[in-house]
mmCIF file with all atom_site columns, C-alpha atoms and ligand atoms in Angstrom:
data_model
loop_
_atom_site.group_PDB
_atom_site.id
_atom_site.type_symbol
_atom_site.label_atom_id
_atom_site.label_alt_id
_atom_site.label_comp_id
_atom_site.label_asym_id
_atom_site.label_entity_id
_atom_site.label_seq_id
_atom_site.pdbx_PDB_ins_code
_atom_site.Cartn_x
_atom_site.Cartn_y
_atom_site.Cartn_z
_atom_site.occupancy
_atom_site.B_iso_or_equiv
_atom_site.pdbx_formal_charge
_atom_site.auth_seq_id
_atom_site.auth_comp_id
_atom_site.auth_asym_id
_atom_site.auth_atom_id
_atom_site.pdbx_PDB_model_num
ATOM   1   C  CA  . UNK S 1 1   ? -31.482 11.757  19.215  1.00 38.00 ? 445  UNK S CA  1
ATOM   2   C  CA  . UNK S 1 2   ? -34.805 13.419  18.402  1.00 37.00 ? 446  UNK S CA  1
ATOM   3   C  CA  . UNK S 1 3   ? -35.540 13.610  14.706  1.00 41.00 ? 447  UNK S CA  1
ATOM   4   C  CA  . UNK S 1 4   ? -38.047 16.444  14.806  1.00 41.00 ? 448  UNK S CA  1
ATOM   5   C  CA  . UNK S 1 5   ? -37.540 19.770  16.535  1.00 40.00 ? 449  UNK S CA  1
ATOM   6   C  CA  . UNK S 1 6   ? -40.096 20.946  19.051  1.00 40.00 ? 450  UNK S CA  1
ATOM   7   C  CA  . UNK S 1 7   ? -42.941 22.892  17.433  1.00 42.00 ? 451  UNK S CA  1
ATOM   8   C  CA  . UNK S 1 8   ? -42.507 25.762  19.883  1.00 45.00 ? 452  UNK S CA  1
ATOM   9   C  CA  . UNK S 1 9   ? -38.765 26.155  19.496  1.00 44.00 ? 453  UNK S CA  1
ATOM   10  C  CA  . UNK S 1 10  ? -36.802 27.158  16.415  1.00 47.00 ? 454  UNK S CA  1
ATOM   11  C  CA  . UNK S 1 11  ? -35.104 24.299  14.668  1.00 50.00 ? 455  UNK S CA  1
ATOM   12  C  CA  . UNK S 1 12  ? -31.625 23.793  16.039  1.00 48.00 ? 456  UNK S CA  1
ATOM   13  C  CA  . UNK S 1 13  ? -28.789 24.968  13.856  1.00 49.00 ? 457  UNK S CA  1
ATOM   14  C  CA  . UNK S 1 14  ? -27.219 22.115  11.940  1.00 49.00 ? 458  UNK S CA  1
ATOM   15  C  CA  . UNK S 1 15  ? -24.295 20.677  13.840  1.00 52.00 ? 459  UNK S CA  1
ATOM   16  C  CA  . UNK S 1 16  ? -21.147 19.207  12.422  1.00 51.00 ? 460  UNK S CA  1
ATOM   17  C  CA  . UNK S 1 17  ? -22.412 15.850  13.662  1.00 55.00 ? 461  UNK S CA  1
ATOM   18  C  CA  . UNK S 1 18  ? -25.281 15.924  11.160  1.00 72.00 ? 462  UNK S CA  1
ATOM   19  C  CA  . UNK S 1 19  ? -23.333 17.376  8.220   1.00 88.00 ? 463  UNK S CA  1
ATOM   20  C  CA  . UNK S 1 20  ? -21.541 14.971  5.907   1.00 94.00 ? 464  UNK S CA  1
ATOM   21  C  CA  . UNK S 1 21  ? -17.950 14.570  7.057   1.00 96.00 ? 465  UNK S CA  1
ATOM   22  C  CA  . UNK S 1 22  ? -15.441 16.532  5.005   1.00 96.00 ? 466  UNK S CA  1
ATOM   23  C  CA  . UNK S 1 23  ? -12.213 15.165  3.616   1.00 97.00 ? 467  UNK S CA  1
ATOM   24  C  CA  . UNK S 1 24  ? -10.382 17.043  6.370   1.00 97.00 ? 468  UNK S CA  1
ATOM   25  C  CA  . UNK S 1 25  ? -12.560 15.427  9.044   1.00 97.00 ? 469  UNK S CA  1
ATOM   26  C  CA  . UNK S 1 26  ? -11.996 11.987  7.573   1.00 98.00 ? 470  UNK S CA  1
ATOM   27  C  CA  . UNK S 1 27  ? -8.263  12.636  7.501   1.00 98.00 ? 471  UNK S CA  1
ATOM   28  C  CA  . UNK S 1 28  ? -8.354  13.817  11.097  1.00 98.00 ? 472  UNK S CA  1
ATOM   29  C  CA  . UNK S 1 29  ? -10.231 10.654  12.073  1.00 98.00 ? 473  UNK S CA  1
ATOM   30  C  CA  . UNK S 1 30  ? -7.795  8.282   10.359  1.00 98.00 ? 474  UNK S CA  1
ATOM   31  C  CA  . UNK S 1 31  ? -4.820  10.130  11.864  1.00 98.00 ? 475  UNK S CA  1
ATOM   32  C  CA  . UNK S 1 32  ? -6.240  9.931   15.386  1.00 98.00 ? 476  UNK S CA  1
ATOM   33  C  CA  . UNK S 1 33  ? -7.163  6.289   14.907  1.00 98.00 ? 477  UNK S CA  1
ATOM   34  C  CA  . UNK S 1 34  ? -3.709  5.415   13.553  1.00 98.00 ? 478  UNK S CA  1
ATOM   35  C  CA  . UNK S 1 35  ? -2.197  6.939   16.686  1.00 97.00 ? 479  UNK S CA  1
ATOM   36  C  CA  . UNK S 1 36  ? -4.124  4.448   18.858  1.00 97.00 ? 480  UNK S CA  1
ATOM   37  C  CA  . UNK S 1 37  ? -1.326  1.931   19.332  1.00 97.00 ? 481  UNK S CA  1
ATOM   38  C  CA  . UNK S 1 38  ? -3.545  -0.540  21.161  1.00 97.00 ? 482  UNK S CA  1
ATOM   39  C  CA  . UNK S 1 39  ? -6.122  -0.594  18.362  1.00 97.00 ? 483  UNK S CA  1
ATOM   40  C  CA  . UNK S 1 40  ? -3.454  -0.916  15.672  1.00 97.00 ? 484  UNK S CA  1
ATOM   41  C  CA  . UNK S 1 41  ? -1.835  -3.793  17.536  1.00 96.00 ? 485  UNK S CA  1
ATOM   42  C  CA  . UNK S 1 42  ? -5.218  -5.564  17.805  1.00 96.00 ? 486  UNK S CA  1
ATOM   43  C  CA  . UNK S 1 43  ? -5.476  -6.124  14.037  1.00 97.00 ? 487  UNK S CA  1
ATOM   44  C  CA  . UNK S 1 44  ? -4.829  -9.782  13.196  1.00 96.00 ? 488  UNK S CA  1
ATOM   45  C  CA  . UNK S 1 45  ? -2.041  -10.038 10.611  1.00 97.00 ? 489  UNK S CA  1
ATOM   46  C  CA  . UNK S 1 46  ? -1.849  -12.813 8.048   1.00 96.00 ? 490  UNK S CA  1
ATOM   47  C  CA  . UNK S 1 47  ? 1.297   -13.382 5.966   1.00 95.00 ? 491  UNK S CA  1
ATOM   48  C  CA  . UNK S 1 48  ? -0.885  -14.815 3.176   1.00 94.00 ? 492  UNK S CA  1
ATOM   49  C  CA  . UNK S 1 49  ? -3.148  -11.867 2.561   1.00 95.00 ? 493  UNK S CA  1
ATOM   50  C  CA  . UNK S 1 50  ? -4.634  -8.621  3.673   1.00 95.00 ? 494  UNK S CA  1
ATOM   51  C  CA  . UNK S 1 51  ? -6.773  -8.464  6.805   1.00 96.00 ? 495  UNK S CA  1
ATOM   52  C  CA  . UNK S 1 52  ? -9.579  -6.045  7.639   1.00 94.00 ? 496  UNK S CA  1
ATOM   53  C  CA  . UNK S 1 53  ? -11.430 -4.812  10.676  1.00 95.00 ? 497  UNK S CA  1
ATOM   54  C  CA  . UNK S 1 54  ? -14.426 -2.547  10.222  1.00 95.00 ? 498  UNK S CA  1
ATOM   55  C  CA  . UNK S 1 55  ? -14.411 0.603   12.349  1.00 96.00 ? 499  UNK S CA  1
ATOM   56  C  CA  . UNK S 1 56  ? -17.033 3.149   13.226  1.00 94.00 ? 500  UNK S CA  1
ATOM   57  C  CA  . UNK S 1 57  ? -16.202 6.198   11.105  1.00 96.00 ? 501  UNK S CA  1
ATOM   58  C  CA  . UNK S 1 58  ? -17.321 9.749   11.877  1.00 96.00 ? 502  UNK S CA  1
ATOM   59  C  CA  . UNK S 1 59  ? -20.654 11.023  10.584  1.00 95.00 ? 503  UNK S CA  1
ATOM   60  C  CA  . UNK S 1 60  ? -21.791 7.689   9.170   1.00 95.00 ? 504  UNK S CA  1
ATOM   61  C  CA  . UNK S 1 61  ? -18.627 7.129   7.155   1.00 96.00 ? 505  UNK S CA  1
ATOM   62  C  CA  . UNK S 1 62  ? -17.226 3.687   6.429   1.00 95.00 ? 506  UNK S CA  1
ATOM   63  C  CA  . UNK S 1 63  ? -13.881 3.030   8.067   1.00 96.00 ? 507  UNK S CA  1
ATOM   64  C  CA  . UNK S 1 64  ? -11.424 0.162   7.988   1.00 96.00 ? 508  UNK S CA  1
ATOM   65  C  CA  . UNK S 1 65  ? -8.252  -0.963  9.627   1.00 97.00 ? 509  UNK S CA  1
ATOM   66  C  CA  . UNK S 1 66  ? -6.269  -2.895  7.015   1.00 97.00 ? 510  UNK S CA  1
ATOM   67  C  CA  . UNK S 1 67  ? -3.206  -5.114  7.338   1.00 97.00 ? 511  UNK S CA  1
ATOM   68  C  CA  . UNK S 1 68  ? -0.927  -5.528  4.319   1.00 97.00 ? 512  UNK S CA  1
ATOM   69  C  CA  . UNK S 1 69  ? 1.622   -8.342  4.177   1.00 98.00 ? 513  UNK S CA  1
ATOM   70  C  CA  . UNK S 1 70  ? 4.800   -7.570  2.212   1.00 98.00 ? 514  UNK S CA  1
ATOM   71  C  CA  . UNK S 1 71  ? 4.156   -7.437  -1.530  1.00 97.00 ? 515  UNK S CA  1
ATOM   72  C  CA  . UNK S 1 72  ? 0.384   -7.017  -1.408  1.00 97.00 ? 516  UNK S CA  1
ATOM   73  C  CA  . UNK S 1 73  ? -1.656  -4.279  -3.019  1.00 96.00 ? 517  UNK S CA  1
ATOM   74  C  CA  . UNK S 1 74  ? -5.063  -3.245  -4.192  1.00 95.00 ? 518  UNK S CA  1
ATOM   75  C  CA  . UNK S 1 75  ? -4.657  -3.002  -7.948  1.00 95.00 ? 519  UNK S CA  1
ATOM   76  C  CA  . UNK S 1 76  ? -5.997  0.082   -9.743  1.00 97.00 ? 520  UNK S CA  1
ATOM   77  C  CA  . UNK S 1 77  ? -9.452  1.144   -8.587  1.00 95.00 ? 521  UNK S CA  1
ATOM   78  C  CA  . UNK S 1 78  ? -11.592 4.107   -7.678  1.00 94.00 ? 522  UNK S CA  1
ATOM   79  C  CA  . UNK S 1 79  ? -14.333 4.714   -5.136  1.00 92.00 ? 523  UNK S CA  1
ATOM   80  C  CA  . UNK S 1 80  ? -16.949 6.304   -7.396  1.00 88.00 ? 524  UNK S CA  1
ATOM   81  C  CA  . UNK S 1 81  ? -18.693 9.181   -5.627  1.00 90.00 ? 525  UNK S CA  1
ATOM   82  C  CA  . UNK S 1 82  ? -17.096 8.651   -2.228  1.00 94.00 ? 526  UNK S CA  1
ATOM   83  C  CA  . UNK S 1 83  ? -14.455 10.921  -0.787  1.00 95.00 ? 527  UNK S CA  1
ATOM   84  C  CA  . UNK S 1 84  ? -11.974 9.444   1.625   1.00 96.00 ? 528  UNK S CA  1
ATOM   85  C  CA  . UNK S 1 85  ? -8.763  9.532   3.554   1.00 98.00 ? 529  UNK S CA  1
ATOM   86  C  CA  . UNK S 1 86  ? -6.197  7.016   4.685   1.00 98.00 ? 530  UNK S CA  1
ATOM   87  C  CA  . UNK S 1 87  ? -3.033  7.016   6.715   1.00 98.00 ? 531  UNK S CA  1
ATOM   88  C  CA  . UNK S 1 88  ? -0.291  4.482   7.304   1.00 98.00 ? 532  UNK S CA  1
ATOM   89  C  CA  . UNK S 1 89  ? -0.154  3.424   10.942  1.00 98.00 ? 533  UNK S CA  1
ATOM   90  C  CA  . UNK S 1 90  ? 2.748   0.961   10.713  1.00 98.00 ? 534  UNK S CA  1
ATOM   91  C  CA  . UNK S 1 91  ? 5.234   0.012   8.032   1.00 98.00 ? 535  UNK S CA  1
ATOM   92  C  CA  . UNK S 1 92  ? 5.070   1.918   4.771   1.00 98.00 ? 536  UNK S CA  1
ATOM   93  C  CA  . UNK S 1 93  ? 2.646   2.084   1.848   1.00 98.00 ? 537  UNK S CA  1
ATOM   94  C  CA  . UNK S 1 94  ? 3.090   3.439   -1.641  1.00 98.00 ? 538  UNK S CA  1
ATOM   95  C  CA  . UNK S 1 95  ? 0.280   5.091   -3.538  1.00 98.00 ? 539  UNK S CA  1
ATOM   96  C  CA  . UNK S 1 96  ? 0.228   5.371   -7.322  1.00 98.00 ? 540  UNK S CA  1
ATOM   97  C  CA  . UNK S 1 97  ? -2.542  7.665   -8.515  1.00 98.00 ? 541  UNK S CA  1
ATOM   98  C  CA  . UNK S 1 98  ? -3.803  9.486   -11.586 1.00 97.00 ? 542  UNK S CA  1
ATOM   99  C  CA  . UNK S 1 99  ? -4.071  13.254  -11.712 1.00 95.00 ? 543  UNK S CA  1
ATOM   100 C  CA  . UNK S 1 100 ? -6.922  12.957  -14.201 1.00 91.00 ? 544  UNK S CA  1
ATOM   101 C  CA  . UNK S 1 101 ? -10.673 12.769  -14.015 1.00 88.00 ? 545  UNK S CA  1
ATOM   102 C  CA  . UNK S 1 102 ? -11.956 9.634   -15.733 1.00 89.00 ? 546  UNK S CA  1
ATOM   103 C  CA  . UNK S 1 103 ? -15.294 9.512   -17.525 1.00 88.00 ? 547  UNK S CA  1
ATOM   104 C  CA  . UNK S 1 104 ? -17.758 7.869   -15.145 1.00 80.00 ? 548  UNK S CA  1
ATOM   105 C  CA  . UNK S 1 105 ? -19.446 5.591   -17.669 1.00 84.00 ? 549  UNK S CA  1
ATOM   106 C  CA  . UNK S 1 106 ? -19.536 4.545   -21.267 1.00 91.00 ? 550  UNK S CA  1
ATOM   107 C  CA  . UNK S 1 107 ? -16.019 3.293   -21.774 1.00 93.00 ? 551  UNK S CA  1
ATOM   108 C  CA  . UNK S 1 108 ? -14.097 0.046   -21.543 1.00 95.00 ? 552  UNK S CA  1
ATOM   109 C  CA  . UNK S 1 109 ? -10.532 1.141   -22.227 1.00 97.00 ? 553  UNK S CA  1
ATOM   110 C  CA  . UNK S 1 110 ? -8.957  4.524   -21.922 1.00 96.00 ? 554  UNK S CA  1
ATOM   111 C  CA  . UNK S 1 111 ? -5.542  5.705   -23.095 1.00 97.00 ? 555  UNK S CA  1
ATOM   112 C  CA  . UNK S 1 112 ? -3.976  8.015   -20.548 1.00 97.00 ? 556  UNK S CA  1
ATOM   113 C  CA  . UNK S 1 113 ? -1.932  10.991  -21.598 1.00 96.00 ? 557  UNK S CA  1
ATOM   114 C  CA  . UNK S 1 114 ? 1.648   11.307  -20.423 1.00 95.00 ? 558  UNK S CA  1
ATOM   115 C  CA  . UNK S 1 115 ? 2.217   13.115  -17.183 1.00 96.00 ? 559  UNK S CA  1
ATOM   116 C  CA  . UNK S 1 116 ? -0.893  12.038  -15.284 1.00 97.00 ? 560  UNK S CA  1
ATOM   117 C  CA  . UNK S 1 117 ? 0.896   9.593   -13.003 1.00 98.00 ? 561  UNK S CA  1
ATOM   118 C  CA  . UNK S 1 118 ? 1.610   10.529  -9.428  1.00 98.00 ? 562  UNK S CA  1
ATOM   119 C  CA  . UNK S 1 119 ? 3.218   8.527   -6.673  1.00 98.00 ? 563  UNK S CA  1
ATOM   120 C  CA  . UNK S 1 120 ? 3.730   9.108   -3.029  1.00 97.00 ? 564  UNK S CA  1
ATOM   121 C  CA  . UNK S 1 121 ? 5.475   7.266   -0.292  1.00 98.00 ? 565  UNK S CA  1
ATOM   122 C  CA  . UNK S 1 122 ? 3.436   6.969   2.889   1.00 98.00 ? 566  UNK S CA  1
ATOM   123 C  CA  . UNK S 1 123 ? 5.587   5.921   5.839   1.00 98.00 ? 567  UNK S CA  1
ATOM   124 C  CA  . UNK S 1 124 ? 3.949   5.524   9.254   1.00 98.00 ? 568  UNK S CA  1
ATOM   125 C  CA  . UNK S 1 125 ? 2.109   8.675   10.236  1.00 97.00 ? 569  UNK S CA  1
ATOM   126 C  CA  . UNK S 1 126 ? 1.661   9.893   6.648   1.00 98.00 ? 570  UNK S CA  1
ATOM   127 C  CA  . UNK S 1 127 ? -1.635  9.877   4.844   1.00 97.00 ? 571  UNK S CA  1
ATOM   128 C  CA  . UNK S 1 128 ? -3.833  11.738  2.453   1.00 97.00 ? 572  UNK S CA  1
ATOM   129 C  CA  . UNK S 1 129 ? -7.390  12.693  1.740   1.00 98.00 ? 573  UNK S CA  1
ATOM   130 C  CA  . UNK S 1 130 ? -8.934  12.339  -1.717  1.00 96.00 ? 574  UNK S CA  1
ATOM   131 C  CA  . UNK S 1 131 ? -11.963 13.557  -3.589  1.00 95.00 ? 575  UNK S CA  1
ATOM   132 C  CA  . UNK S 1 132 ? -14.583 11.847  -5.692  1.00 92.00 ? 576  UNK S CA  1
ATOM   133 C  CA  . UNK S 1 133 ? -13.393 9.653   -8.565  1.00 89.00 ? 577  UNK S CA  1
ATOM   134 C  CA  . UNK S 1 134 ? -9.874  9.388   -7.194  1.00 94.00 ? 578  UNK S CA  1
ATOM   135 C  CA  . UNK S 1 135 ? -8.094  6.597   -9.100  1.00 96.00 ? 579  UNK S CA  1
ATOM   136 C  CA  . UNK S 1 136 ? -5.230  4.842   -7.387  1.00 97.00 ? 580  UNK S CA  1
ATOM   137 C  CA  . UNK S 1 137 ? -3.510  1.693   -6.317  1.00 97.00 ? 581  UNK S CA  1
ATOM   138 C  CA  . UNK S 1 138 ? -1.962  1.191   -2.928  1.00 97.00 ? 582  UNK S CA  1
ATOM   139 C  CA  . UNK S 1 139 ? 0.856   -1.242  -2.291  1.00 97.00 ? 583  UNK S CA  1
ATOM   140 C  CA  . UNK S 1 140 ? 3.089   -2.493  0.450   1.00 98.00 ? 584  UNK S CA  1
ATOM   141 C  CA  . UNK S 1 141 ? 6.312   -2.754  -1.527  1.00 98.00 ? 585  UNK S CA  1
ATOM   142 C  CA  . UNK S 1 142 ? 8.336   -3.929  1.445   1.00 98.00 ? 586  UNK S CA  1
ATOM   143 C  CA  . UNK S 1 143 ? 9.881   -7.377  1.108   1.00 97.00 ? 587  UNK S CA  1
ATOM   144 C  CA  . UNK S 1 144 ? 9.764   -8.131  4.806   1.00 97.00 ? 588  UNK S CA  1
ATOM   145 C  CA  . UNK S 1 145 ? 7.574   -5.757  6.764   1.00 97.00 ? 589  UNK S CA  1
ATOM   146 C  CA  . UNK S 1 146 ? 3.821   -5.731  7.288   1.00 98.00 ? 590  UNK S CA  1
ATOM   147 C  CA  . UNK S 1 147 ? 2.020   -2.430  6.911   1.00 98.00 ? 591  UNK S CA  1
ATOM   148 C  CA  . UNK S 1 148 ? -1.147  -1.347  8.712   1.00 98.00 ? 592  UNK S CA  1
ATOM   149 C  CA  . UNK S 1 149 ? -3.369  1.530   7.619   1.00 98.00 ? 593  UNK S CA  1
ATOM   150 C  CA  . UNK S 1 150 ? -6.614  3.234   8.565   1.00 98.00 ? 594  UNK S CA  1
ATOM   151 C  CA  . UNK S 1 151 ? -9.161  4.271   5.901   1.00 97.00 ? 595  UNK S CA  1
ATOM   152 C  CA  . UNK S 1 152 ? -12.424 6.205   5.944   1.00 97.00 ? 596  UNK S CA  1
ATOM   153 C  CA  . UNK S 1 153 ? -14.918 6.846   3.128   1.00 96.00 ? 597  UNK S CA  1
ATOM   154 C  CA  . UNK S 1 154 ? -18.027 8.926   2.815   1.00 96.00 ? 598  UNK S CA  1
ATOM   155 C  CA  . UNK S 1 155 ? -20.596 8.111   1.631   1.00 94.00 ? 599  UNK S CA  1
ATOM   156 C  CA  . UNK S 1 156 ? -19.996 4.488   2.652   1.00 92.00 ? 600  UNK S CA  1
ATOM   157 C  CA  . UNK S 1 157 ? -18.537 2.837   -0.438  1.00 83.00 ? 601  UNK S CA  1
ATOM   158 C  CA  . UNK S 1 158 ? -21.332 2.318   -2.953  1.00 76.00 ? 602  UNK S CA  1
ATOM   159 C  CA  . UNK S 1 159 ? -19.031 0.570   -5.385  1.00 85.00 ? 603  UNK S CA  1
ATOM   160 C  CA  . UNK S 1 160 ? -15.433 0.093   -6.378  1.00 89.00 ? 604  UNK S CA  1
ATOM   161 C  CA  . UNK S 1 161 ? -14.451 0.070   -10.019 1.00 92.00 ? 605  UNK S CA  1
ATOM   162 C  CA  . UNK S 1 162 ? -11.424 -2.085  -10.726 1.00 94.00 ? 606  UNK S CA  1
ATOM   163 C  CA  . UNK S 1 163 ? -9.048  -1.503  -13.609 1.00 96.00 ? 607  UNK S CA  1
ATOM   164 C  CA  . UNK S 1 164 ? -6.171  -3.317  -15.205 1.00 97.00 ? 608  UNK S CA  1
ATOM   165 C  CA  . UNK S 1 165 ? -3.413  -1.255  -16.695 1.00 97.00 ? 609  UNK S CA  1
ATOM   166 C  CA  . UNK S 1 166 ? -0.891  -1.956  -19.443 1.00 97.00 ? 610  UNK S CA  1
ATOM   167 C  CA  . UNK S 1 167 ? 1.338   1.004   -20.151 1.00 96.00 ? 611  UNK S CA  1
ATOM   168 C  CA  . UNK S 1 168 ? -0.944  4.002   -20.593 1.00 96.00 ? 612  UNK S CA  1
ATOM   169 C  CA  . UNK S 1 169 ? -4.068  1.950   -21.265 1.00 97.00 ? 613  UNK S CA  1
ATOM   170 C  CA  . UNK S 1 170 ? -6.527  1.490   -18.464 1.00 97.00 ? 614  UNK S CA  1
ATOM   171 C  CA  . UNK S 1 171 ? -9.229  -1.162  -18.847 1.00 97.00 ? 615  UNK S CA  1
ATOM   172 C  CA  . UNK S 1 172 ? -12.341 -1.376  -16.700 1.00 96.00 ? 616  UNK S CA  1
ATOM   173 C  CA  . UNK S 1 173 ? -12.392 -4.951  -15.433 1.00 96.00 ? 617  UNK S CA  1
ATOM   174 C  CA  . UNK S 1 174 ? -15.188 -5.109  -12.919 1.00 92.00 ? 618  UNK S CA  1
ATOM   175 C  CA  . UNK S 1 175 ? -17.457 -3.171  -10.652 1.00 90.00 ? 619  UNK S CA  1
ATOM   176 C  CA  . UNK S 1 176 ? -17.496 -4.523  -7.128  1.00 86.00 ? 620  UNK S CA  1
ATOM   177 C  CA  . UNK S 1 177 ? -19.915 -3.994  -4.339  1.00 77.00 ? 621  UNK S CA  1
ATOM   178 C  CA  . UNK S 1 178 ? -18.353 -3.522  -0.899  1.00 65.00 ? 622  UNK S CA  1
ATOM   179 C  CA  . UNK S 1 179 ? -19.311 -7.058  0.102   1.00 64.00 ? 623  UNK S CA  1
ATOM   180 C  CA  . UNK S 1 180 ? -17.088 -8.385  -2.694  1.00 67.00 ? 624  UNK S CA  1
ATOM   181 C  CA  . UNK S 1 181 ? -14.239 -6.229  -1.583  1.00 57.00 ? 625  UNK S CA  1
ATOM   182 C  CA  . UNK S 1 182 ? -13.906 -7.478  1.980   1.00 52.00 ? 626  UNK S CA  1
HETATM 183 FE FE1 . FE2 Y 2 .   ? -8.761  2.916   -2.636  1.00 74.22 ? 1200 FE2 Y FE1 1
#
């Protein structure tokens, strides 16, 4: 693709291909991808741990196909400034999230107020989009069934902040770069 418009022609109107993908577009992408049975079936599954395959997301987004053995999960984390979407393609996932905006920096522990916890069951075909600073953990709570999901993030994940949680107290444990997360 040409990077500079012709001097004699007006600059082309921005296209959706050059605009940052929206949450809705990311959700549409993960839904369409999750419906690709051949792709979903191509993900290697490992009973000992999660498996990942990197996908080409729309508009320069970062996308992943992830396999979740029974009982595995992410732990509490957020995705900093990235927005994203994910959908369960097989099995069922559970998302626990916080309906609260956390301070970005300058804290180590934070006591949550009552009523900020949300949870949603995501059986195959169900997903969600999320905005910046979304805090959640995602689990496969099944005792016997693998789950597979498709995720997309934009901008590509700059960092993931990981938290431990005891009761209502959240503690920032580490900040991971994407290369640590794989
Ligand atoms: Fe996440």
